[in-house]
mmCIF file of C-alpha atoms in Angstrom:
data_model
loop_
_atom_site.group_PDB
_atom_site.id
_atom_site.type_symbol
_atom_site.label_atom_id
_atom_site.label_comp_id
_atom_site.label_asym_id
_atom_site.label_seq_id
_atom_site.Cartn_x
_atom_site.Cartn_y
_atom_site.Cartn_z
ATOM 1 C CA UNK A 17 -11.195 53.128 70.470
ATOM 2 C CA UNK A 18 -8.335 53.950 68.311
ATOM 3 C CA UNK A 19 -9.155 55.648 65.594
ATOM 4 C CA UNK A 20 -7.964 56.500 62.172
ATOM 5 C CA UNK A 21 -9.094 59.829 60.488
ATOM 6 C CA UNK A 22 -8.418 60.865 56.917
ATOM 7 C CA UNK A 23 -8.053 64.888 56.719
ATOM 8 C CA UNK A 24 -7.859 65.384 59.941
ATOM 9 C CA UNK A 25 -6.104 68.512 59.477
ATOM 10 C CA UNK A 26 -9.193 70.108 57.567
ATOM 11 C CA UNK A 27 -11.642 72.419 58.940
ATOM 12 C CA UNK A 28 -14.154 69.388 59.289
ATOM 13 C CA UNK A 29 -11.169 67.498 60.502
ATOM 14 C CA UNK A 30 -9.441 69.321 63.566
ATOM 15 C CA UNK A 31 -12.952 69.587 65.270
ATOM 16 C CA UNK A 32 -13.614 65.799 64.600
ATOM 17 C CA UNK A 33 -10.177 65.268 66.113
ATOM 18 C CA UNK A 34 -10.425 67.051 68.631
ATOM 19 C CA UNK A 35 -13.947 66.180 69.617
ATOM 20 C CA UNK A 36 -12.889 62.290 70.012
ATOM 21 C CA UNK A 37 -9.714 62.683 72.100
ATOM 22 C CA UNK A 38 -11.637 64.847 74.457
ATOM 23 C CA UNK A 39 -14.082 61.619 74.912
ATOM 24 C CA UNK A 40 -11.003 59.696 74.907
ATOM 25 C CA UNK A 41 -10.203 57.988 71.702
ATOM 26 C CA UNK A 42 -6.967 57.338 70.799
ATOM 27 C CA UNK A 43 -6.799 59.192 66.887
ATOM 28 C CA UNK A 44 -4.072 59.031 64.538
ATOM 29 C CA UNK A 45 -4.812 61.394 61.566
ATOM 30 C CA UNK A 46 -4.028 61.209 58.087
ATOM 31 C CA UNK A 47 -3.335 63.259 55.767
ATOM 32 C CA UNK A 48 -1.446 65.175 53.216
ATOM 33 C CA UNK A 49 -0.061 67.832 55.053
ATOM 34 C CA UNK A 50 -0.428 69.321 58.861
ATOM 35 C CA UNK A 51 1.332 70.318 61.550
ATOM 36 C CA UNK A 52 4.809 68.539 62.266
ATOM 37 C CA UNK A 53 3.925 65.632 64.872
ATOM 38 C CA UNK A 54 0.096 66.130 64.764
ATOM 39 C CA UNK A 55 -0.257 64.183 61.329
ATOM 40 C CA UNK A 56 1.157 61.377 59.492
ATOM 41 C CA UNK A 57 1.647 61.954 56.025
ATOM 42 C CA UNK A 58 -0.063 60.011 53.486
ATOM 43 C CA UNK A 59 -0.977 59.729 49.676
ATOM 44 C CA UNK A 60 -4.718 58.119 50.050
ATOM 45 C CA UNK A 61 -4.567 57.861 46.403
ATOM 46 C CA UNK A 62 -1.570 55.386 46.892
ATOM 47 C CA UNK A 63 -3.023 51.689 47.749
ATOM 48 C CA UNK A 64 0.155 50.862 49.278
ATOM 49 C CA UNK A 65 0.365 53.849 51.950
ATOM 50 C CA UNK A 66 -2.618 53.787 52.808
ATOM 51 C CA UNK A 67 -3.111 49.662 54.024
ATOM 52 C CA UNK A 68 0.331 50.166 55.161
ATOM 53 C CA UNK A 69 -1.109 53.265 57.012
ATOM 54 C CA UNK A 70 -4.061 51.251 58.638
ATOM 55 C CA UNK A 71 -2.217 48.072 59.500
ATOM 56 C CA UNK A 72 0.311 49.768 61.887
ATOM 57 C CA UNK A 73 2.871 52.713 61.698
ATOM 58 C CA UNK A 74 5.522 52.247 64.263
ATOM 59 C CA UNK A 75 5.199 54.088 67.587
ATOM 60 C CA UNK A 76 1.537 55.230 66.712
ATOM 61 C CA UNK A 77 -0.062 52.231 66.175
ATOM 62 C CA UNK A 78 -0.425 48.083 65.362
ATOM 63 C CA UNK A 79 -4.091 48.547 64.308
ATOM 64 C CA UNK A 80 -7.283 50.609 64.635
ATOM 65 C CA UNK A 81 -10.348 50.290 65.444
ATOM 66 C CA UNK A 82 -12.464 52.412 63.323
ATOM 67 C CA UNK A 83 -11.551 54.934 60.100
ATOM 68 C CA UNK A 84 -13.212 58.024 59.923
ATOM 69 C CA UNK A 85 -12.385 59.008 56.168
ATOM 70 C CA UNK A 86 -12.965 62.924 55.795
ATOM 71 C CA UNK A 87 -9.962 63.356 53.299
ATOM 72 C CA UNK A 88 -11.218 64.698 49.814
ATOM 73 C CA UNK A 89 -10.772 67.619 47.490
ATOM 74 C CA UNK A 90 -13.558 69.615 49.647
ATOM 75 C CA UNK A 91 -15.799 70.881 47.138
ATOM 76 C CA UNK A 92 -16.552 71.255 43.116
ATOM 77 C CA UNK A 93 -14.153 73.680 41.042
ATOM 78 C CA UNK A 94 -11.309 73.634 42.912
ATOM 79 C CA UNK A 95 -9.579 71.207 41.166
ATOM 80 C CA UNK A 96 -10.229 69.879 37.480
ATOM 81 C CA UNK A 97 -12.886 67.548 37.006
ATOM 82 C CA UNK A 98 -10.641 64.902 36.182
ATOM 83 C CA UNK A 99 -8.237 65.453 39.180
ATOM 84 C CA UNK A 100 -11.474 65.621 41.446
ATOM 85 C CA UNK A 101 -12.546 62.492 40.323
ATOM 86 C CA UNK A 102 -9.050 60.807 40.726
ATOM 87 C CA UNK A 103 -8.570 62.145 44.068
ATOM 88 C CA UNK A 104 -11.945 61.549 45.780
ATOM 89 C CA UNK A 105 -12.925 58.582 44.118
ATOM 90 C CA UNK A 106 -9.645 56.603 44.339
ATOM 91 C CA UNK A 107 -8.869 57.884 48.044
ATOM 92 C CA UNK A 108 -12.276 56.355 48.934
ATOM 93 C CA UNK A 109 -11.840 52.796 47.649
ATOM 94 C CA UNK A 110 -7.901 52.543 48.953
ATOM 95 C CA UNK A 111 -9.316 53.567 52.049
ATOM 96 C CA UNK A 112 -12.545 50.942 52.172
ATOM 97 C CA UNK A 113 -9.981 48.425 50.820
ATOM 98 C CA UNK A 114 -7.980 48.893 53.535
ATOM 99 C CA UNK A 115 -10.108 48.167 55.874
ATOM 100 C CA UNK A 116 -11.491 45.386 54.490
ATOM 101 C CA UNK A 117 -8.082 43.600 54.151
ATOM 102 C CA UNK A 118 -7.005 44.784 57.858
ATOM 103 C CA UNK A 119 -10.178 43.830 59.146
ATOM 104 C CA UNK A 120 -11.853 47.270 60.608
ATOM 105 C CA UNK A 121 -15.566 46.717 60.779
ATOM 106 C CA UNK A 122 -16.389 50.157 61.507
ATOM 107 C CA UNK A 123 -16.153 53.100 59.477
ATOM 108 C CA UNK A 124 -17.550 56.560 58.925
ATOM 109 C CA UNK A 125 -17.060 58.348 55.655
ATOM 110 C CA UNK A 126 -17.955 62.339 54.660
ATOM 111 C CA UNK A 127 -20.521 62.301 51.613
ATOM 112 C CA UNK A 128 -22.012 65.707 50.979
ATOM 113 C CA UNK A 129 -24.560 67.948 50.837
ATOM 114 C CA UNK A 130 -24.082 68.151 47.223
ATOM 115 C CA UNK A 131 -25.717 64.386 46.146
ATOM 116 C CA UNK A 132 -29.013 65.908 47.111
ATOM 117 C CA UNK A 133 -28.844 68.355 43.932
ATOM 118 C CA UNK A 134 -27.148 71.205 45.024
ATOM 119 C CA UNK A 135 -27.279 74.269 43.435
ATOM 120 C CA UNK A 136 -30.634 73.186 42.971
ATOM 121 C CA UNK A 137 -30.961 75.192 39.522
ATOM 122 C CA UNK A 138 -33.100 72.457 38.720
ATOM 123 C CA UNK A 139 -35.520 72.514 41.758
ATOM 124 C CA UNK A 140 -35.764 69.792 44.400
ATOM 125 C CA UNK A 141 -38.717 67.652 43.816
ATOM 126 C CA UNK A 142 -39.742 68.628 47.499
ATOM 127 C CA UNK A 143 -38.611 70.272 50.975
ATOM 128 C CA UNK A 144 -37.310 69.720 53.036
ATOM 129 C CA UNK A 145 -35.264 67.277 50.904
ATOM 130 C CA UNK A 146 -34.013 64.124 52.570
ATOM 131 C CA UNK A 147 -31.955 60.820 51.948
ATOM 132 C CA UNK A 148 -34.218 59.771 49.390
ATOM 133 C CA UNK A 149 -32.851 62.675 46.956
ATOM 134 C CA UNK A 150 -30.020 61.998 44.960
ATOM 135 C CA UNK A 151 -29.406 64.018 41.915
ATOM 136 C CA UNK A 152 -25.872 64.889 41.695
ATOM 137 C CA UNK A 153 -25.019 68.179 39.204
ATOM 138 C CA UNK A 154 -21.256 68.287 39.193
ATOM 139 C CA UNK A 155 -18.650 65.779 39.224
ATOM 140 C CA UNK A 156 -17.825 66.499 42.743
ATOM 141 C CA UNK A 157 -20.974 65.221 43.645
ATOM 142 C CA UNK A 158 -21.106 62.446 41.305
ATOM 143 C CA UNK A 159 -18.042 60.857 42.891
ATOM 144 C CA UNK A 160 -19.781 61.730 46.293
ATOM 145 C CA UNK A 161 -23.041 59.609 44.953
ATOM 146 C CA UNK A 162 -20.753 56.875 43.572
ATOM 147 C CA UNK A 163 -18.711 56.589 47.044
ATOM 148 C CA UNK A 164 -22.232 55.880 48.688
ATOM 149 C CA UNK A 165 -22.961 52.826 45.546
ATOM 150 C CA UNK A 166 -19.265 52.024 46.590
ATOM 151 C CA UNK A 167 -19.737 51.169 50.248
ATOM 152 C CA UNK A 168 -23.199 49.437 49.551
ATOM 153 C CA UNK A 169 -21.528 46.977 47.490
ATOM 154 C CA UNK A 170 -18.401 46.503 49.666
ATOM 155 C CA UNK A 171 -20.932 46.041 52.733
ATOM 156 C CA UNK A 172 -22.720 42.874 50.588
ATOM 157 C CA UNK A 173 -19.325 41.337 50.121
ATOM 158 C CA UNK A 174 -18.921 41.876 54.273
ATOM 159 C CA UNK A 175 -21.809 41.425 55.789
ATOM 160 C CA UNK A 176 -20.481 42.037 59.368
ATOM 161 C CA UNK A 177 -18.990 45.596 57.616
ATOM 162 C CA UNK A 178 -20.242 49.100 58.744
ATOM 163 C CA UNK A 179 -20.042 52.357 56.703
ATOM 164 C CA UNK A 180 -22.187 55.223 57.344
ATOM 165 C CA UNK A 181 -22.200 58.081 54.913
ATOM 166 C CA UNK A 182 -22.484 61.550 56.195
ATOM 167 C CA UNK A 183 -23.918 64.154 53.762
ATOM 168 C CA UNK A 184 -22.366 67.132 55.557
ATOM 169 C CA UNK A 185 -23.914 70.612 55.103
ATOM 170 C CA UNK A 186 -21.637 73.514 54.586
ATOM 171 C CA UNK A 187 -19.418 73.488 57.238
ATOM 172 C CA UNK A 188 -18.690 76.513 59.471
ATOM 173 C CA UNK A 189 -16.741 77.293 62.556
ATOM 174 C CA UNK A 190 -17.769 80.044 64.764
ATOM 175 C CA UNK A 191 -15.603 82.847 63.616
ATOM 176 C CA UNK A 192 -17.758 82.144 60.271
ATOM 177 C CA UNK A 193 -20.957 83.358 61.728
ATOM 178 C CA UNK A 194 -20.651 87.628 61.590
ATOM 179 C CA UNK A 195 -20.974 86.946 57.481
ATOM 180 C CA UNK A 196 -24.450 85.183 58.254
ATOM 181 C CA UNK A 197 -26.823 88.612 58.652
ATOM 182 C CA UNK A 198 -25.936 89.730 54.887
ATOM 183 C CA UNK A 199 -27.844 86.722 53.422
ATOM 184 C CA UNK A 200 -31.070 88.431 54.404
ATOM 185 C CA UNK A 201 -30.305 91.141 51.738
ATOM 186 C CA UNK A 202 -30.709 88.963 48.524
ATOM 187 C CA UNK A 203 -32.761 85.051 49.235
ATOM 188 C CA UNK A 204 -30.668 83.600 46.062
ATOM 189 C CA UNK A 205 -27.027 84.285 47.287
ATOM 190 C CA UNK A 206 -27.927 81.000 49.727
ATOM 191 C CA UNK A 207 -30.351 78.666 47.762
ATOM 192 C CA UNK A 208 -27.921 76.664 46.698
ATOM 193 C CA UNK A 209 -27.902 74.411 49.553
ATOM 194 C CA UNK A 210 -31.086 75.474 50.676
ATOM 195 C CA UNK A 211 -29.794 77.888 53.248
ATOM 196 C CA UNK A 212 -28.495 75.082 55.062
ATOM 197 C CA UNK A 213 -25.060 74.623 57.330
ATOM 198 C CA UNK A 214 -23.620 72.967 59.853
ATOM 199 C CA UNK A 215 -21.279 73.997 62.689
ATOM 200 C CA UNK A 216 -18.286 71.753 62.703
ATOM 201 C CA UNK A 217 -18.761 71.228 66.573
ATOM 202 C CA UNK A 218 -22.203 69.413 65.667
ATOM 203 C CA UNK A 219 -20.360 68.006 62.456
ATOM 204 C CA UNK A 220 -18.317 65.879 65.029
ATOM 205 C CA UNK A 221 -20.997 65.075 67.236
ATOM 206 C CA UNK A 222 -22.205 63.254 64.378
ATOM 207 C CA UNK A 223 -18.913 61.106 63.374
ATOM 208 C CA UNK A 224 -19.197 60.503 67.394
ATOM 209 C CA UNK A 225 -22.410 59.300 67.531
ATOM 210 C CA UNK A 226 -21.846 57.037 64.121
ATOM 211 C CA UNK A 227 -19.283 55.621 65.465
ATOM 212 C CA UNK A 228 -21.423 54.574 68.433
ATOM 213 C CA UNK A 229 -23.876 53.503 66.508
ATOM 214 C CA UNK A 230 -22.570 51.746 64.002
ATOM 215 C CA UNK A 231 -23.991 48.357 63.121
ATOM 216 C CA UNK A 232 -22.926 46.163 59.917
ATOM 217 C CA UNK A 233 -24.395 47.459 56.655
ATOM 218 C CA UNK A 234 -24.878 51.021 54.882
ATOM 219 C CA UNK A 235 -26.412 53.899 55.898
ATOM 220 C CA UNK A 236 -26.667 57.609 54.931
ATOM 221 C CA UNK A 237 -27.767 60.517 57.251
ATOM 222 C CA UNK A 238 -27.910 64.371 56.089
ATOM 223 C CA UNK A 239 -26.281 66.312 58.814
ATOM 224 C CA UNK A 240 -27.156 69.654 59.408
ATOM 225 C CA UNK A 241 -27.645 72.586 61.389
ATOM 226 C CA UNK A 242 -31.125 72.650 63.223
ATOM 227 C CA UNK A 243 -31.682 76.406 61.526
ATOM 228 C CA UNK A 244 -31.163 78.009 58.561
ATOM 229 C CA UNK A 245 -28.724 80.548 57.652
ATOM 230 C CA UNK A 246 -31.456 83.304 57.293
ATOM 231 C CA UNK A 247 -33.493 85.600 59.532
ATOM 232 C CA UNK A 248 -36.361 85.564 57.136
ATOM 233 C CA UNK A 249 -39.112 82.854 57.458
ATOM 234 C CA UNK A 250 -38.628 79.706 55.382
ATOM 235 C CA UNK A 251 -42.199 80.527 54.363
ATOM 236 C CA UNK A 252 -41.341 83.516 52.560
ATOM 237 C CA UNK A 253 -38.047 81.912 51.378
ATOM 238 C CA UNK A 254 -39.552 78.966 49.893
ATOM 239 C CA UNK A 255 -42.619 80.617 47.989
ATOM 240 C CA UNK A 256 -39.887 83.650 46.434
ATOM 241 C CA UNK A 257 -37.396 81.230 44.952
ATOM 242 C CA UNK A 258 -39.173 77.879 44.441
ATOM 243 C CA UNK A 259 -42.723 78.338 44.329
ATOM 244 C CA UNK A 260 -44.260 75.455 43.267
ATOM 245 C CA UNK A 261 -42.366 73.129 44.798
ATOM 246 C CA UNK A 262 -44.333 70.468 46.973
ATOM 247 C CA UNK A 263 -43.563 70.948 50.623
ATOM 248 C CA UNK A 264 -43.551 68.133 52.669
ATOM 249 C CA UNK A 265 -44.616 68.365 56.370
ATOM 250 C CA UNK A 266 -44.497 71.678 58.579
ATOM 251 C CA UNK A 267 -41.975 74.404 57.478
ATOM 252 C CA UNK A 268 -41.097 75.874 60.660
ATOM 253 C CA UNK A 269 -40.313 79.415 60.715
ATOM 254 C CA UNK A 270 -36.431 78.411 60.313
ATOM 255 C CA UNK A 271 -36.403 74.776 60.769
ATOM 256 C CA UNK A 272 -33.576 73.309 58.391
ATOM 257 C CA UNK A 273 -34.777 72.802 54.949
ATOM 258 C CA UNK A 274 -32.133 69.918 54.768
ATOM 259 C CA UNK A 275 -34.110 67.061 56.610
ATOM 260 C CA UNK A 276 -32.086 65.751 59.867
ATOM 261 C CA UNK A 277 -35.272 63.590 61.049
ATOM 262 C CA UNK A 278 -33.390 60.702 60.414
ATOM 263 C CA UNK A 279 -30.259 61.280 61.926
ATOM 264 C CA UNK A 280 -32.114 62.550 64.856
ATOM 265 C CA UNK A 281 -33.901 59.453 64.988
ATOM 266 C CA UNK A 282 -31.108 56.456 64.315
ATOM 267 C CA UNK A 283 -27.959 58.155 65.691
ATOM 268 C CA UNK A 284 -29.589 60.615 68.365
ATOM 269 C CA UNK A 285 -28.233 63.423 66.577
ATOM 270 C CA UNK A 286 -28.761 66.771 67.914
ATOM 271 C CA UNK A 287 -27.694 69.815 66.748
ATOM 272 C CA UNK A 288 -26.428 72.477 69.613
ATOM 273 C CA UNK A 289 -24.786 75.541 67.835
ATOM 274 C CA UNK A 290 -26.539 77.898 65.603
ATOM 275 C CA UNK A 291 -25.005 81.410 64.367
ATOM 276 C CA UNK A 292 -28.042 82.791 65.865
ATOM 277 C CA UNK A 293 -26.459 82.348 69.605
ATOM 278 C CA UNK A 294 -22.990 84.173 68.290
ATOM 279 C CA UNK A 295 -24.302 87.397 66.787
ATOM 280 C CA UNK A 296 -27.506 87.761 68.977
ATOM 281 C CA UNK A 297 -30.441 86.949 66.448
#
């Protein structure tokens, strides 16, 4: 296919770019910045650019196939809230919009980790926590949660219209992964996201196999590692910092606490990388 993706220059990005040439897709990435001849530049905050963007740009294209849209402010507090929710929220409906008028059926978008009610100060009302939990705390996440209400409407107004929502886990490449054996020292530096992550090499398996997937309508999938980020059992992990909490099924001694089952079982998601293989625990 050819494909459009937003922020491909990001650290989700370049692996996601990567990973689809190498099965060879032809991708044209979009973004705000890059390297000189590896990115078009656009404003996805300007309607204009970015159907303009979509519908054809000279020698790179007259027309994609699919839009993977990973562009965003990345995470809460690095922006205002106001300038978050500008960004994010606008980006998301140009780029929909766009789609819609150039007639792409089939598009993946990056929702987060953080819908699910990240930094869980308030506890989740089980785990592992799955699709079914939305309770967004910041307004990073809020725009993430209204993104999702966003696509399920635009999908009833096209019923032949695919969007899949990823809720990414904290994303990591390997060089990451010597940090990792610290978090055993202190459980509460990591509950945040429930000691999850996600390598960004099983990040873009997942736009892959969404893409492949895809079939009209709305659907959301947590993507994660298959592991946590700790060497101590979830057991222990679970019953120091939220005791109480109702667990759901079997915890595995360091099974992700951030449910993949249903990625796993729609998109044939698999997670391959864990830090454990690159420091030898």
């Amino acid at each position: 296919m050819r494909i459009i993706v937003t922020g491909g220059s990001g650290k989700l990005g370049r692996t996601v770019v990567r990973t689809l040439r190498e099965e060879g897709h032809e991708v044209v990435n979009l973004d705000r910045s890059g390297e000189r001849g590896s990115v078009v530049l656009v404003d996805l905050t300007d309607a204009g650019q970015v159907l303009d963007a979509v519908a054809g740009i000279d020698e790179h294209h007259a027309g994609v196939d699919a839009i993977v849209h990973l562009a965003a402010v990345p995470a809460p507090g690095l922006m205002s809230d106001v300038a978050t929710f500008h960004n994010n929220l606008l980006s998301t409906f140009n780029v929909l919009q766009a789609a819609r008028r150039a007639g792409v059926k089939r598009v993946v978008t990056a929702s987060s980790e953080t819908v699910l009610g990240l930094p869980f100060d308030t506890p989740p009302p089980y785990i592992p926590v799955d699709e079914d939990v939305t309770s967004p705390e910041t307004t990073y996440s809020l725009v993430k949660h209204l993104e999702e209400q966003l696509a399920i409407q635009l999908v009833r107004w096209d019923p032949e219209l695919s969007i899949t929502a990823l809720r990414f886990s904290d994303v990591m490449d390997p060089e990451d992964y010597a940090a990792f054996p610290a978090f055993d020292a202190d459980a509460s530096l990591r509950k945040w996201n429930l000691w999850g992550y996600v390598d960004a090499r099983d990040g873009a398996q997942a736009v892959s196999r969404a893409l492949a997937a895809a079939r009209p309508g709305f659907e959301r999938y947590v993507i994660a590692a298959a592991d946590t980020v700790m060497s101590r059992p979830n057991a222990e992990l679970v019953s120091e910092v939220f005791p109480g909490v109702e667990v759901r099924g079997k915890l595995g001694e360091h099974d992700t606490l951030l449910s993949i089952e249903k990625a796993r079982r729609e998109l044939g998601y698999e997670p391959r990388h864990s830090w454990r293989d690159a420091v030898g625990r």
